[in-house]
Every structure is written in C-alpha cells, then in structure tokens.
C-alpha cells in the first residue's frame, strides 16, 4: 500500500475507532508518528464548497515541515485532525499555521495526551 493511502487508512481507523484484529489503535497512532503521551488538540475545519476544495489546503505539508506529529481525516465537508504538541513552542506554531490558511477552524482545548481525546 502506498504511504499516503496507508496514512489515510490509519487516520480513518484512529478517528473511527475501527481497527483490524492485528493492530491496536495505539499501534495506528504510533505508526502515524503520534506520541502516546503529551499534549495534543483536535482540529476541525469546514469546507466552504463541500466536495470541491480541501478545507485546510497545504496544512498537512506545513505541519509536517514544522515537525508537528499529526493525523488528518478528510471528509467531503470537513477536515479533522489530531496534532501533538511535542515542544513548548509547538502549540503556538500549530495555531500560527492554522491561522495562515484563512479557513474557519475550531481547535479543542489542549489535552494531556491522545489517550484522553
């Protein structure tokens, strides 16, 4: 399976809670590069034109370049993500990236770990 397709399948499993018998949700999170412990937040953005455009264009590349662990789920009308804040400045960096998109974005309060999201 290609890397992008595998990441997409793992992110879908993580967000839906549906996983194969051979893998746990924590295995999926680990393979996506998400730490088991440490602060994180859920991000959600709605599309202005469902099915026609990505709600957060370029955000995956920007978050990756900023070395922030993440997983994204793209639906026809929204994009949902989990972003880990692995350094003290990571939250501010993530929020700055999201602001630059110009999209309508909601960010959950910071959680102590992805176990509690």
PDB file of C-alpha atoms in Angstrom:
ATOM      1  CA  UNK A   1       0.000   0.000   0.000  1.00  0.00           C
ATOM      2  CA  UNK A   2       1.358   3.463  -0.867  1.00  0.00           C
ATOM      3  CA  UNK A   3       2.446   5.635   2.052  1.00  0.00           C
ATOM      4  CA  UNK A   4      -0.327   8.231   1.576  1.00  0.00           C
ATOM      5  CA  UNK A   5      -3.032   5.599   1.312  1.00  0.00           C
ATOM      6  CA  UNK A   6      -1.687   3.786   4.394  1.00  0.00           C
ATOM      7  CA  UNK A   7      -1.610   7.026   6.435  1.00  0.00           C
ATOM      8  CA  UNK A   8      -5.153   7.772   5.324  1.00  0.00           C
ATOM      9  CA  UNK A   9      -6.355   4.298   6.340  1.00  0.00           C
ATOM     10  CA  UNK A  10      -4.589   4.538   9.718  1.00  0.00           C
ATOM     11  CA  UNK A  11      -6.026   8.001  10.386  1.00  0.00           C
ATOM     12  CA  UNK A  12      -9.511   6.746   9.498  1.00  0.00           C
ATOM     13  CA  UNK A  13      -9.066   3.839  11.920  1.00  0.00           C
ATOM     14  CA  UNK A  14      -7.849   6.194  14.639  1.00  0.00           C
ATOM     15  CA  UNK A  15     -10.782   8.599  14.268  1.00  0.00           C
ATOM     16  CA  UNK A  16     -13.477   5.953  13.797  1.00  0.00           C
ATOM     17  CA  UNK A  17     -12.130   3.507  16.374  1.00  0.00           C
ATOM     18  CA  UNK A  18     -12.432   0.655  13.863  1.00  0.00           C
ATOM     19  CA  UNK A  19      -9.213  -1.317  13.536  1.00  0.00           C
ATOM     20  CA  UNK A  20      -8.156  -4.773  12.372  1.00  0.00           C
ATOM     21  CA  UNK A  21      -7.556  -7.645  14.768  1.00  0.00           C
ATOM     22  CA  UNK A  22      -3.805  -7.490  14.213  1.00  0.00           C
ATOM     23  CA  UNK A  23      -3.387  -3.846  15.224  1.00  0.00           C
ATOM     24  CA  UNK A  24      -4.488  -1.681  18.143  1.00  0.00           C
ATOM     25  CA  UNK A  25      -5.437   1.990  17.993  1.00  0.00           C
ATOM     26  CA  UNK A  26      -2.159   2.752  19.785  1.00  0.00           C
ATOM     27  CA  UNK A  27      -0.267   0.845  17.073  1.00  0.00           C
ATOM     28  CA  UNK A  28      -2.017   3.018  14.466  1.00  0.00           C
ATOM     29  CA  UNK A  29      -1.214   6.211  16.393  1.00  0.00           C
ATOM     30  CA  UNK A  30       2.410   5.154  16.785  1.00  0.00           C
ATOM     31  CA  UNK A  31       2.731   4.361  13.053  1.00  0.00           C
ATOM     32  CA  UNK A  32       1.302   7.812  12.277  1.00  0.00           C
ATOM     33  CA  UNK A  33       4.057   9.291  14.463  1.00  0.00           C
ATOM     34  CA  UNK A  34       1.723  10.400  17.247  1.00  0.00           C
ATOM     35  CA  UNK A  35       3.152  10.092  20.744  1.00  0.00           C
ATOM     36  CA  UNK A  36       1.148   8.153  23.317  1.00  0.00           C
ATOM     37  CA  UNK A  37       1.695  10.837  25.934  1.00  0.00           C
ATOM     38  CA  UNK A  38       2.000  14.595  25.771  1.00  0.00           C
ATOM     39  CA  UNK A  39      -0.309  17.479  24.949  1.00  0.00           C
ATOM     40  CA  UNK A  40      -2.387  17.423  21.786  1.00  0.00           C
ATOM     41  CA  UNK A  41      -5.510  19.006  20.314  1.00  0.00           C
ATOM     42  CA  UNK A  42      -8.241  18.133  17.859  1.00  0.00           C
ATOM     43  CA  UNK A  43      -8.615  20.486  14.886  1.00  0.00           C
ATOM     44  CA  UNK A  44     -11.751  20.766  12.726  1.00  0.00           C
ATOM     45  CA  UNK A  45     -12.417  22.901   9.659  1.00  0.00           C
ATOM     46  CA  UNK A  46     -15.463  23.080   7.408  1.00  0.00           C
ATOM     47  CA  UNK A  47     -15.326  23.448   3.650  1.00  0.00           C
ATOM     48  CA  UNK A  48     -16.958  26.469   2.016  1.00  0.00           C
ATOM     49  CA  UNK A  49     -17.781  24.312  -1.013  1.00  0.00           C
ATOM     50  CA  UNK A  50     -18.175  20.702   0.170  1.00  0.00           C
ATOM     51  CA  UNK A  51     -16.553  18.191  -2.143  1.00  0.00           C
ATOM     52  CA  UNK A  52     -14.856  20.869  -4.238  1.00  0.00           C
ATOM     53  CA  UNK A  53     -11.969  22.019  -2.091  1.00  0.00           C
ATOM     54  CA  UNK A  54      -9.910  20.945   0.865  1.00  0.00           C
ATOM     55  CA  UNK A  55     -10.877  22.996   3.962  1.00  0.00           C
ATOM     56  CA  UNK A  56      -7.237  23.408   5.038  1.00  0.00           C
ATOM     57  CA  UNK A  57      -5.196  23.496   1.826  1.00  0.00           C
ATOM     58  CA  UNK A  58      -1.495  22.974   2.421  1.00  0.00           C
ATOM     59  CA  UNK A  59      -1.860  22.460   6.164  1.00  0.00           C
ATOM     60  CA  UNK A  60      -0.569  18.880   6.096  1.00  0.00           C
ATOM     61  CA  UNK A  61       2.657  19.957   4.388  1.00  0.00           C
ATOM     62  CA  UNK A  62       3.104  22.955   6.718  1.00  0.00           C
ATOM     63  CA  UNK A  63       2.530  20.911   9.879  1.00  0.00           C
ATOM     64  CA  UNK A  64       4.917  18.221   8.623  1.00  0.00           C
ATOM     65  CA  UNK A  65       7.600  20.836   7.850  1.00  0.00           C
ATOM     66  CA  UNK A  66       7.159  22.244  11.374  1.00  0.00           C
ATOM     67  CA  UNK A  67       7.843  18.730  12.747  1.00  0.00           C
ATOM     68  CA  UNK A  68       4.471  18.506  14.488  1.00  0.00           C
ATOM     69  CA  UNK A  69       3.104  14.943  14.693  1.00  0.00           C
ATOM     70  CA  UNK A  70      -0.391  14.844  13.165  1.00  0.00           C
ATOM     71  CA  UNK A  71      -3.136  12.744  11.619  1.00  0.00           C
ATOM     72  CA  UNK A  72      -5.801  14.163   9.268  1.00  0.00           C
ATOM     73  CA  UNK A  73      -9.153  12.836   8.148  1.00  0.00           C
ATOM     74  CA  UNK A  74     -10.604  14.495   5.052  1.00  0.00           C
ATOM     75  CA  UNK A  75     -14.373  14.240   4.581  1.00  0.00           C
ATOM     76  CA  UNK A  76     -16.472  15.848   1.815  1.00  0.00           C
ATOM     77  CA  UNK A  77     -17.489  18.786   4.027  1.00  0.00           C
ATOM     78  CA  UNK A  78     -14.777  18.967   6.688  1.00  0.00           C
ATOM     79  CA  UNK A  79     -11.218  18.157   7.649  1.00  0.00           C
ATOM     80  CA  UNK A  80     -10.494  16.820  11.131  1.00  0.00           C
ATOM     81  CA  UNK A  81      -7.066  16.377  12.648  1.00  0.00           C
ATOM     82  CA  UNK A  82      -5.160  15.445  15.752  1.00  0.00           C
ATOM     83  CA  UNK A  83      -1.963  17.420  16.335  1.00  0.00           C
ATOM     84  CA  UNK A  84       0.584  16.599  19.045  1.00  0.00           C
ATOM     85  CA  UNK A  85       2.484  19.408  20.754  1.00  0.00           C
ATOM     86  CA  UNK A  86       5.859  17.836  21.453  1.00  0.00           C
ATOM     87  CA  UNK A  87       7.769  21.005  22.344  1.00  0.00           C
ATOM     88  CA  UNK A  88       6.893  24.102  24.404  1.00  0.00           C
ATOM     89  CA  UNK A  89       6.550  26.252  21.249  1.00  0.00           C
ATOM     90  CA  UNK A  90       4.655  23.619  19.208  1.00  0.00           C
ATOM     91  CA  UNK A  91       1.153  24.815  20.139  1.00  0.00           C
ATOM     92  CA  UNK A  92       1.896  28.394  19.065  1.00  0.00           C
ATOM     93  CA  UNK A  93       3.459  27.082  15.840  1.00  0.00           C
ATOM     94  CA  UNK A  94       0.417  24.917  15.084  1.00  0.00           C
ATOM     95  CA  UNK A  95      -2.009  27.772  15.725  1.00  0.00           C
ATOM     96  CA  UNK A  96       0.052  30.111  13.514  1.00  0.00           C
ATOM     97  CA  UNK A  97      -0.085  27.549  10.668  1.00  0.00           C
ATOM     98  CA  UNK A  98      -3.867  27.192  11.037  1.00  0.00           C
ATOM     99  CA  UNK A  99      -4.404  30.981  11.054  1.00  0.00           C
ATOM    100  CA  UNK A 100      -2.485  31.290   7.776  1.00  0.00           C
ATOM    101  CA  UNK A 101      -4.986  29.034   5.990  1.00  0.00           C
ATOM    102  CA  UNK A 102      -7.714  31.662   6.329  1.00  0.00           C
ATOM    103  CA  UNK A 103     -10.230  28.859   6.907  1.00  0.00           C
ATOM    104  CA  UNK A 104     -12.877  28.686   9.601  1.00  0.00           C
ATOM    105  CA  UNK A 105     -11.133  26.390  12.100  1.00  0.00           C
ATOM    106  CA  UNK A 106     -12.018  25.087  15.539  1.00  0.00           C
ATOM    107  CA  UNK A 107      -9.354  23.837  17.929  1.00  0.00           C
ATOM    108  CA  UNK A 108     -10.149  21.852  21.068  1.00  0.00           C
ATOM    109  CA  UNK A 109      -8.623  22.759  24.410  1.00  0.00           C
ATOM    110  CA  UNK A 110      -5.209  21.174  24.765  1.00  0.00           C
ATOM    111  CA  UNK A 111      -5.430  17.641  26.135  1.00  0.00           C
ATOM    112  CA  UNK A 112      -2.837  15.952  28.336  1.00  0.00           C
ATOM    113  CA  UNK A 113      -2.405  13.075  25.871  1.00  0.00           C
ATOM    114  CA  UNK A 114      -4.034  11.479  22.864  1.00  0.00           C
ATOM    115  CA  UNK A 115      -5.419   8.821  25.232  1.00  0.00           C
ATOM    116  CA  UNK A 116      -7.900  11.398  26.549  1.00  0.00           C
ATOM    117  CA  UNK A 117      -9.009  12.803  23.172  1.00  0.00           C
TER     118      UNK A 117
END
